[in-house]
Amino acid sequence: MSGTCDAAAEQVTRRLGFDCHHVSPIVSFHNPFALASWTMPILELLIVAGAIFAFVHARRRLRAGDPTGIAIWFASLVYLLVTEPPLYFPEWFGLEKQFGFIFAHNVFTVQFMYGRLPLYIVAIYPALSQLAYELVRVLGVFRRGALVGSIAVAFVCQVFYEIFDQLGPQLKWWAWNGANLKVNHPALASVPMTSMLLFASVSFGALTYLVVRLTGSRDAAGAPRHGWSLTGRIVLAGVLTPLAMGVAGIPSGLFGGDHPHLHVQAWIIGVELGLVWLGGGWVLITQLRRRVGTESMTPFARMYPAVYLAVLAVLWLSALPAYLDAEHGLTTSGTPIGSGPYVIACFAAAAALLAMLYRTRRDAQARTG
């Protein structure tokens, strides 16, 4: 048994259709047209192209004097480097008893870290963080302060990410270790609720708040931060983000341990998720009522959120027949399904956000025209 493929990892990866032994420790490449599902290269293209688009956009903003976008782009990668290795290899960090084996990704076109980290997962951090930040920024919410804007970002990330997160296990993009009660339960359908709360909302909201507060100020000469001053603050924001996740996880963690009270934890996390929806919804609805204070529309804000939502809608439609035929939470091929009602709510919220974005811009153009 290799040090990177214990019994739990071997069981989960075999369920995905591959063997986790004898994999490249650094990087491996695979034929995108020979992956386990035709949906996988489409997903990769959507996310990797989004990360590149986000970088180009953030660089333009930097040249215009706003370093926040590029800071969020790189801070999200720092956050990835801090969090992903312990999740994949908790035994390397002395965290095996606390975490155990959590999940495994399937084989995608480009894989890193003993095949555990696909390239598209690296890309989803800057792509999603920029999607949420730019959508909220263009709506003018950050004019009300870093905290208010970051609450909205946490909500936007929740609705866009969970559309993807609730679909992945069914299409074998990854598989959770269902035997891990410490981390992967309680769950909403096939998705651990801690992941829904801490990763899909708290982490990106906290990352955005830290970046805006740390990099939004100007240097002693009154110019936007740049160089080592900006770099140090980017690294600090990425490193501090997991601490915010730890704080948000304390309430449910009090009822965890070797014999967790899963029903109590489910209620606590459910309440916290409800607060994300209520807080983010309130911020955005009150912003819409103001009808003022929007920023200039950017190509990234206008295009990428809509493309992301459209592609995920197509992928969900392709998975719908198997979803509807599922029994006891499993498709006929044995893969777990996500929560349909929650995904519908996320699609509706995401569509409403896009409608708000385009309507606000039309109103602004009408006033200035």
Tab-separated table of C-alpha atoms in Angstrom:
chain	number	residue	atom	x	y	z
A	1	MET	CA	0.000	0.000	0.000
A	2	SER	CA	1.547	3.301	-1.065
A	3	GLY	CA	1.719	6.284	1.267
A	4	THR	CA	-0.602	8.255	-0.991
A	5	CYS	CA	-3.184	5.536	-1.585
A	6	ASP	CA	-4.436	3.937	1.616
A	7	ALA	CA	-7.342	1.504	1.823
A	8	ALA	CA	-9.994	4.243	1.923
A	9	ALA	CA	-8.485	6.091	-1.051
A	10	GLU	CA	-8.171	2.870	-2.999
A	11	GLN	CA	-11.826	2.033	-2.427
A	12	VAL	CA	-13.065	5.473	-3.503
A	13	THR	CA	-10.850	5.723	-6.600
A	14	ARG	CA	-11.805	2.256	-7.757
A	15	ARG	CA	-15.430	3.347	-7.540
A	16	LEU	CA	-14.490	6.175	-9.904
A	17	GLY	CA	-12.886	3.688	-12.262
A	18	PHE	CA	-9.132	4.052	-11.728
A	19	ASP	CA	-6.335	2.860	-9.456
A	20	CYS	CA	-4.606	5.438	-7.277
A	21	HIS	CA	-1.374	3.426	-7.108
A	22	HIS	CA	1.611	4.161	-9.355
A	23	VAL	CA	0.611	7.716	-10.219
A	24	SER	CA	2.935	10.585	-11.043
A	25	PRO	CA	3.871	12.579	-7.924
A	26	ILE	CA	4.109	15.866	-9.848
A	27	VAL	CA	2.003	16.030	-13.010
A	28	SER	CA	0.329	13.669	-15.445
A	29	PHE	CA	-1.450	14.217	-18.757
A	30	HIS	CA	-4.389	12.342	-20.254
A	31	ASN	CA	-6.328	12.359	-23.499
A	32	PRO	CA	-9.292	14.731	-22.982
A	33	PHE	CA	-11.350	12.656	-25.432
A	34	ALA	CA	-10.788	9.451	-23.458
A	35	LEU	CA	-11.959	10.576	-20.029
A	36	ALA	CA	-14.659	8.810	-18.044
A	37	SER	CA	-17.403	11.200	-19.201
A	38	TRP	CA	-17.870	13.507	-22.182
A	39	THR	CA	-18.857	16.193	-19.692
A	40	MET	CA	-15.379	16.339	-18.146
A	41	PRO	CA	-13.459	18.150	-20.935
A	42	ILE	CA	-16.362	20.589	-21.273
A	43	LEU	CA	-16.141	21.328	-17.562
A	44	GLU	CA	-12.380	21.770	-17.803
A	45	LEU	CA	-12.693	24.187	-20.700
A	46	LEU	CA	-15.359	26.216	-18.888
A	47	ILE	CA	-13.318	26.614	-15.696
A	48	VAL	CA	-9.796	26.961	-17.110
A	49	ALA	CA	-10.953	29.471	-19.730
A	50	GLY	CA	-12.781	31.323	-16.964
A	51	ALA	CA	-9.616	31.572	-14.880
A	52	ILE	CA	-7.675	32.913	-17.875
A	53	PHE	CA	-10.449	35.386	-18.688
A	54	ALA	CA	-10.465	36.456	-15.035
A	55	PHE	CA	-6.714	37.054	-15.093
A	56	VAL	CA	-6.904	39.160	-18.265
A	57	HIS	CA	-9.732	41.188	-16.765
A	58	ALA	CA	-7.963	41.644	-13.413
A	59	ARG	CA	-4.780	42.758	-15.170
A	60	ARG	CA	-6.728	45.419	-17.069
A	61	ARG	CA	-8.196	46.635	-13.789
A	62	LEU	CA	-4.700	46.737	-12.303
A	63	ARG	CA	-3.442	48.912	-15.155
A	64	ALA	CA	-6.408	51.204	-14.511
A	65	GLY	CA	-5.296	51.606	-10.898
A	66	ASP	CA	-7.395	48.974	-9.117
A	67	PRO	CA	-5.287	46.065	-7.745
A	68	THR	CA	-8.163	44.311	-5.947
A	69	GLY	CA	-9.102	41.952	-8.772
A	70	ILE	CA	-5.573	40.704	-9.377
A	71	ALA	CA	-5.088	40.404	-5.609
A	72	ILE	CA	-8.171	38.192	-5.324
A	73	TRP	CA	-6.960	36.099	-8.275
A	74	PHE	CA	-3.589	35.319	-6.684
A	75	ALA	CA	-4.834	35.210	-3.068
A	76	SER	CA	-7.252	32.447	-4.079
A	77	LEU	CA	-4.279	30.370	-5.286
A	78	VAL	CA	-2.443	30.986	-2.013
A	79	TYR	CA	-5.559	29.797	-0.215
A	80	LEU	CA	-5.599	26.689	-2.435
A	81	LEU	CA	-1.957	25.898	-1.629
A	82	VAL	CA	-2.670	26.223	2.092
A	83	THR	CA	-5.822	24.089	2.170
A	84	GLU	CA	-5.686	21.457	-0.587
A	85	PRO	CA	-2.582	19.419	0.431
A	86	PRO	CA	-3.850	18.751	3.990
A	87	LEU	CA	-7.224	17.698	2.582
A	88	TYR	CA	-5.663	15.260	0.122
A	89	PHE	CA	-2.901	13.953	2.381
A	90	PRO	CA	-3.866	14.579	6.038
A	91	GLU	CA	-1.351	11.975	7.166
A	92	TRP	CA	1.491	14.164	5.909
A	93	PHE	CA	0.430	16.938	8.286
A	94	GLY	CA	-0.504	14.876	11.329
A	95	LEU	CA	-4.214	15.458	10.673
A	96	GLU	CA	-5.301	11.921	9.850
A	97	LYS	CA	-7.335	11.552	13.059
A	98	GLN	CA	-9.003	14.932	12.570
A	99	PHE	CA	-9.806	14.611	8.862
A	100	GLY	CA	-9.270	11.099	7.553
A	101	PHE	CA	-9.640	10.433	3.840
A	102	ILE	CA	-12.241	12.874	2.510
A	103	PHE	CA	-12.642	12.551	-1.274
A	104	ALA	CA	-10.930	11.855	-4.579
A	105	HIS	CA	-11.157	13.545	-7.953
A	106	ASN	CA	-11.526	11.495	-11.089
A	107	VAL	CA	-8.868	11.481	-13.818
A	108	PHE	CA	-8.971	14.691	-15.855
A	109	THR	CA	-6.725	15.964	-18.647
A	110	VAL	CA	-4.045	17.413	-16.356
A	111	GLN	CA	-3.480	16.141	-12.811
A	112	PHE	CA	-1.075	17.297	-10.070
A	113	MET	CA	-0.001	15.957	-6.669
A	114	TYR	CA	-0.164	12.180	-7.173
A	115	GLY	CA	-3.209	12.617	-9.388
A	116	ARG	CA	-5.264	14.167	-6.592
A	117	LEU	CA	-5.446	17.742	-7.929
A	118	PRO	CA	-6.848	18.329	-11.444
A	119	LEU	CA	-5.858	21.509	-13.243
A	120	TYR	CA	-9.472	22.649	-13.434
A	121	ILE	CA	-9.718	22.567	-9.632
A	122	VAL	CA	-6.706	24.889	-9.462
A	123	ALA	CA	-8.483	27.146	-11.955
A	124	ILE	CA	-11.843	27.150	-10.187
A	125	TYR	CA	-10.446	29.140	-7.255
A	126	PRO	CA	-9.589	32.292	-9.257
A	127	ALA	CA	-12.458	31.775	-11.714
A	128	LEU	CA	-15.178	31.553	-9.060
A	129	SER	CA	-13.727	34.189	-6.756
A	130	GLN	CA	-13.470	36.654	-9.654
A	131	LEU	CA	-16.960	35.787	-10.904
A	132	ALA	CA	-18.528	36.586	-7.540
A	133	TYR	CA	-16.397	39.621	-6.757
A	134	GLU	CA	-16.843	41.230	-10.156
A	135	LEU	CA	-20.587	40.657	-10.248
A	136	VAL	CA	-20.978	42.229	-6.796
A	137	ARG	CA	-18.525	45.043	-7.582
A	138	VAL	CA	-20.271	46.042	-10.796
A	139	LEU	CA	-23.560	46.203	-8.898
A	140	GLY	CA	-21.893	48.796	-6.676
A	141	VAL	CA	-22.284	46.850	-3.432
A	142	PHE	CA	-18.693	47.460	-2.314
A	143	ARG	CA	-19.482	51.174	-2.108
A	144	ARG	CA	-21.322	50.202	1.080
A	145	GLY	CA	-18.166	48.762	2.610
A	146	ALA	CA	-15.948	45.674	2.495
A	147	LEU	CA	-18.088	43.661	4.917
A	148	VAL	CA	-21.366	44.260	3.087
A	149	GLY	CA	-19.754	43.462	-0.259
A	150	SER	CA	-18.171	40.285	1.095
A	151	ILE	CA	-21.499	39.059	2.475
A	152	ALA	CA	-22.903	39.410	-1.028
A	153	VAL	CA	-19.881	37.579	-2.461
A	154	ALA	CA	-20.434	34.667	-0.051
A	155	PHE	CA	-24.030	34.391	-1.269
A	156	VAL	CA	-23.118	34.633	-4.957
A	157	CYS	CA	-20.468	31.931	-4.552
A	158	GLN	CA	-22.994	29.692	-2.801
A	159	VAL	CA	-25.553	29.784	-5.599
A	160	PHE	CA	-23.078	29.480	-8.483
A	161	TYR	CA	-20.831	26.861	-6.893
A	162	GLU	CA	-23.551	24.552	-5.577
A	163	ILE	CA	-24.999	24.159	-9.057
A	164	PHE	CA	-21.666	22.543	-9.906
A	165	ASP	CA	-21.113	20.868	-6.523
A	166	GLN	CA	-24.429	19.002	-6.467
A	167	LEU	CA	-23.804	17.588	-9.953
A	168	GLY	CA	-20.207	16.372	-9.640
A	169	PRO	CA	-20.726	13.075	-7.758
A	170	GLN	CA	-23.446	11.916	-10.145
A	171	LEU	CA	-21.212	12.428	-13.189
A	172	LYS	CA	-18.163	10.962	-11.398
A	173	TRP	CA	-16.198	14.188	-11.444
A	174	TRP	CA	-15.215	13.229	-7.906
A	175	ALA	CA	-16.413	10.953	-5.116
A	176	TRP	CA	-16.782	11.595	-1.396
A	177	ASN	CA	-15.721	9.019	1.180
A	178	GLY	CA	-19.092	8.219	2.712
A	179	ALA	CA	-17.446	6.311	5.563
A	180	ASN	CA	-15.896	9.542	6.871
A	181	LEU	CA	-18.367	10.710	9.515
A	182	LYS	CA	-16.106	13.445	10.886
A	183	VAL	CA	-16.014	15.568	7.727
A	184	ASN	CA	-18.479	14.273	5.146
A	185	HIS	CA	-21.576	14.115	7.336
A	186	PRO	CA	-24.143	15.524	7.722
A	187	ALA	CA	-24.803	15.852	4.013
A	188	LEU	CA	-27.445	17.366	1.764
A	189	ALA	CA	-28.028	14.508	-0.666
A	190	SER	CA	-24.496	13.637	-1.846
A	191	VAL	CA	-22.733	16.827	-0.707
A	192	PRO	CA	-21.283	17.334	2.794
A	193	MET	CA	-22.926	20.328	4.414
A	194	THR	CA	-19.618	21.549	5.847
A	195	SER	CA	-18.314	21.843	2.285
A	196	MET	CA	-21.424	23.753	1.242
A	197	LEU	CA	-20.999	26.249	4.063
A	198	LEU	CA	-17.282	26.564	4.709
A	199	PHE	CA	-15.888	26.199	1.203
A	200	ALA	CA	-18.702	27.419	-1.038
A	201	SER	CA	-19.471	30.556	1.000
A	202	VAL	CA	-17.346	31.331	4.053
A	203	SER	CA	-13.975	30.888	2.372
A	204	PHE	CA	-14.661	33.139	-0.625
A	205	GLY	CA	-16.475	35.726	1.457
A	206	ALA	CA	-13.599	35.865	3.946
A	207	LEU	CA	-10.983	35.904	1.186
A	208	THR	CA	-12.708	38.835	-0.496
A	209	TYR	CA	-13.050	40.776	2.757
A	210	LEU	CA	-9.384	40.273	3.625
A	211	VAL	CA	-8.187	41.255	0.160
A	212	VAL	CA	-10.358	44.379	-0.003
A	213	ARG	CA	-9.271	45.510	3.456
A	214	LEU	CA	-5.592	44.671	3.012
A	215	THR	CA	-5.044	45.821	-0.563
A	216	GLY	CA	-7.756	48.452	-0.997
A	217	SER	CA	-5.877	51.081	0.995
A	218	ARG	CA	-3.242	53.251	-0.668
A	219	ASP	CA	0.441	53.519	0.160
A	220	ALA	CA	2.140	56.466	1.879
A	221	ALA	CA	2.356	58.352	-1.414
A	222	GLY	CA	-1.388	57.948	-2.010
A	223	ALA	CA	-0.944	55.531	-4.921
A	224	PRO	CA	-2.550	52.075	-5.278
A	225	ARG	CA	-0.450	49.374	-3.661
A	226	HIS	CA	1.957	47.496	-5.883
A	227	GLY	CA	5.161	45.481	-5.763
A	228	TRP	CA	6.172	43.732	-2.542
A	229	SER	CA	3.648	45.675	-0.477
A	230	LEU	CA	0.824	44.248	-2.592
A	231	THR	CA	2.397	40.780	-2.772
A	232	GLY	CA	2.751	40.467	0.985
A	233	ARG	CA	-0.864	41.446	1.540
A	234	ILE	CA	-2.042	38.956	-1.088
A	235	VAL	CA	-0.176	36.140	0.659
A	236	LEU	CA	-1.497	37.216	4.052
A	237	ALA	CA	-5.101	37.223	2.822
A	238	GLY	CA	-4.741	33.724	1.366
A	239	VAL	CA	-3.134	32.356	4.526
A	240	LEU	CA	-5.701	33.899	6.878
A	241	THR	CA	-8.746	32.699	4.950
A	242	PRO	CA	-8.746	29.143	6.436
A	243	LEU	CA	-8.864	30.690	9.914
A	244	ALA	CA	-12.219	32.265	9.086
A	245	MET	CA	-13.451	28.852	7.954
A	246	GLY	CA	-12.328	27.390	11.267
A	247	VAL	CA	-14.258	30.021	13.202
A	248	ALA	CA	-17.428	29.425	11.164
A	249	GLY	CA	-17.086	25.691	11.760
A	250	ILE	CA	-16.955	25.977	15.561
A	251	PRO	CA	-20.738	25.836	16.244
A	252	SER	CA	-21.254	22.513	14.447
A	253	GLY	CA	-17.817	21.280	15.532
A	254	LEU	CA	-18.936	21.405	19.174
A	255	PHE	CA	-21.205	18.462	18.388
A	256	GLY	CA	-18.616	16.519	16.378
A	257	GLY	CA	-15.816	14.237	17.497
A	258	ASP	CA	-15.594	10.465	17.310
A	259	HIS	CA	-19.348	10.141	17.890
A	260	PRO	CA	-20.875	13.172	16.159
A	261	HIS	CA	-24.459	14.283	16.681
A	262	LEU	CA	-25.269	14.510	13.005
A	263	HIS	CA	-28.837	15.761	13.345
A	264	VAL	CA	-27.736	18.616	15.587
A	265	GLN	CA	-24.892	19.463	13.238
A	266	ALA	CA	-27.268	19.434	10.273
A	267	TRP	CA	-29.559	21.938	11.968
A	268	ILE	CA	-26.683	24.231	12.928
A	269	ILE	CA	-25.148	24.226	9.458
A	270	GLY	CA	-28.594	24.606	7.921
A	271	VAL	CA	-29.174	27.733	9.995
A	272	GLU	CA	-25.782	29.116	8.961
A	273	LEU	CA	-26.555	28.446	5.310
A	274	GLY	CA	-29.891	30.147	5.809
A	275	LEU	CA	-28.076	33.188	7.147
A	276	VAL	CA	-25.892	33.232	4.011
A	277	TRP	CA	-29.030	33.298	1.863
A	278	LEU	CA	-30.830	35.853	4.030
A	279	GLY	CA	-27.805	38.119	4.458
A	280	GLY	CA	-26.744	38.010	0.830
A	281	GLY	CA	-30.289	38.329	-0.439
A	282	TRP	CA	-30.959	41.331	1.803
A	283	VAL	CA	-27.789	43.093	0.657
A	284	LEU	CA	-28.573	42.592	-3.010
A	285	ILE	CA	-32.283	43.419	-2.792
A	286	THR	CA	-31.589	46.636	-0.905
A	287	GLN	CA	-28.938	47.463	-3.494
A	288	LEU	CA	-31.475	46.977	-6.273
A	289	ARG	CA	-33.938	49.270	-4.552
A	290	ARG	CA	-31.348	52.028	-4.374
A	291	ARG	CA	-30.995	52.038	-8.201
A	292	VAL	CA	-27.789	54.043	-7.845
A	293	GLY	CA	-24.126	53.478	-7.248
A	294	THR	CA	-23.338	50.900	-9.903
A	295	GLU	CA	-19.931	50.605	-11.528
A	296	SER	CA	-19.098	50.396	-15.217
A	297	MET	CA	-20.003	47.065	-16.779
A	298	THR	CA	-16.983	44.953	-17.762
A	299	PRO	CA	-16.745	42.225	-20.411
A	300	PHE	CA	-15.986	39.638	-17.718
A	301	ALA	CA	-19.062	40.514	-15.639
A	302	ARG	CA	-21.268	40.680	-18.708
A	303	MET	CA	-20.138	37.372	-20.223
A	304	TYR	CA	-18.600	34.831	-17.879
A	305	PRO	CA	-21.326	34.407	-15.210
A	306	ALA	CA	-23.910	33.894	-17.969
A	307	VAL	CA	-21.704	31.420	-19.872
A	308	TYR	CA	-20.940	29.531	-16.649
A	309	LEU	CA	-24.625	29.238	-15.820
A	310	ALA	CA	-25.584	28.222	-19.362
A	311	VAL	CA	-22.967	25.463	-19.586
A	312	LEU	CA	-23.904	24.057	-16.176
A	313	ALA	CA	-27.552	24.108	-17.235
A	314	VAL	CA	-26.702	21.984	-20.285
A	315	LEU	CA	-24.704	19.554	-18.155
A	316	TRP	CA	-27.556	19.294	-15.671
A	317	LEU	CA	-30.034	18.622	-18.487
A	318	SER	CA	-27.802	15.811	-19.738
A	319	ALA	CA	-27.787	14.290	-16.243
A	320	LEU	CA	-31.511	14.777	-15.627
A	321	PRO	CA	-32.799	11.431	-17.005
A	322	ALA	CA	-30.470	9.453	-14.738
A	323	TYR	CA	-31.337	11.778	-11.855
A	324	LEU	CA	-35.069	11.191	-12.297
A	325	ASP	CA	-34.585	7.409	-12.524
A	326	ALA	CA	-32.491	7.296	-9.345
A	327	GLU	CA	-33.688	5.263	-6.384
A	328	HIS	CA	-32.634	5.760	-2.770
A	329	GLY	CA	-30.254	8.527	-3.820
A	330	LEU	CA	-28.373	6.433	-6.412
A	331	THR	CA	-28.585	6.319	-10.193
A	332	THR	CA	-28.835	3.002	-12.019
A	333	SER	CA	-25.050	3.150	-12.491
A	334	GLY	CA	-24.560	3.525	-8.746
A	335	THR	CA	-23.531	7.183	-8.528
A	336	PRO	CA	-25.052	9.434	-5.839
A	337	ILE	CA	-27.297	12.298	-6.886
A	338	GLY	CA	-27.390	15.836	-5.558
A	339	SER	CA	-30.312	17.795	-4.139
A	340	GLY	CA	-32.622	18.770	-6.982
A	341	PRO	CA	-34.669	21.298	-4.976
A	342	TYR	CA	-31.544	23.057	-3.735
A	343	VAL	CA	-30.105	23.217	-7.251
A	344	ILE	CA	-33.357	24.700	-8.565
A	345	ALA	CA	-33.149	27.360	-5.848
A	346	CYS	CA	-29.539	28.091	-6.805
A	347	PHE	CA	-30.373	28.311	-10.507
A	348	ALA	CA	-33.252	30.681	-9.742
A	349	ALA	CA	-31.064	32.871	-7.534
A	350	ALA	CA	-28.235	32.938	-10.078
A	351	ALA	CA	-30.637	33.839	-12.879
A	352	ALA	CA	-32.102	36.605	-10.716
A	353	LEU	CA	-28.613	37.944	-10.068
A	354	LEU	CA	-27.904	38.107	-13.790
A	355	ALA	CA	-31.225	39.797	-14.435
A	356	MET	CA	-30.415	42.308	-11.708
A	357	LEU	CA	-26.993	42.933	-13.224
A	358	TYR	CA	-28.309	43.575	-16.741
A	359	ARG	CA	-31.332	45.573	-15.569
A	360	THR	CA	-29.202	47.796	-13.355
A	361	ARG	CA	-26.870	48.542	-16.231
A	362	ARG	CA	-29.788	49.348	-18.576
A	363	ASP	CA	-31.253	51.704	-15.978
A	364	ALA	CA	-27.886	53.405	-15.546
A	365	GLN	CA	-27.464	53.804	-19.305
A	366	ALA	CA	-30.993	55.210	-19.606
A	367	ARG	CA	-30.268	57.800	-16.926
A	368	THR	CA	-26.994	58.879	-18.546
A	369	GLY	CA	-28.384	58.719	-22.079
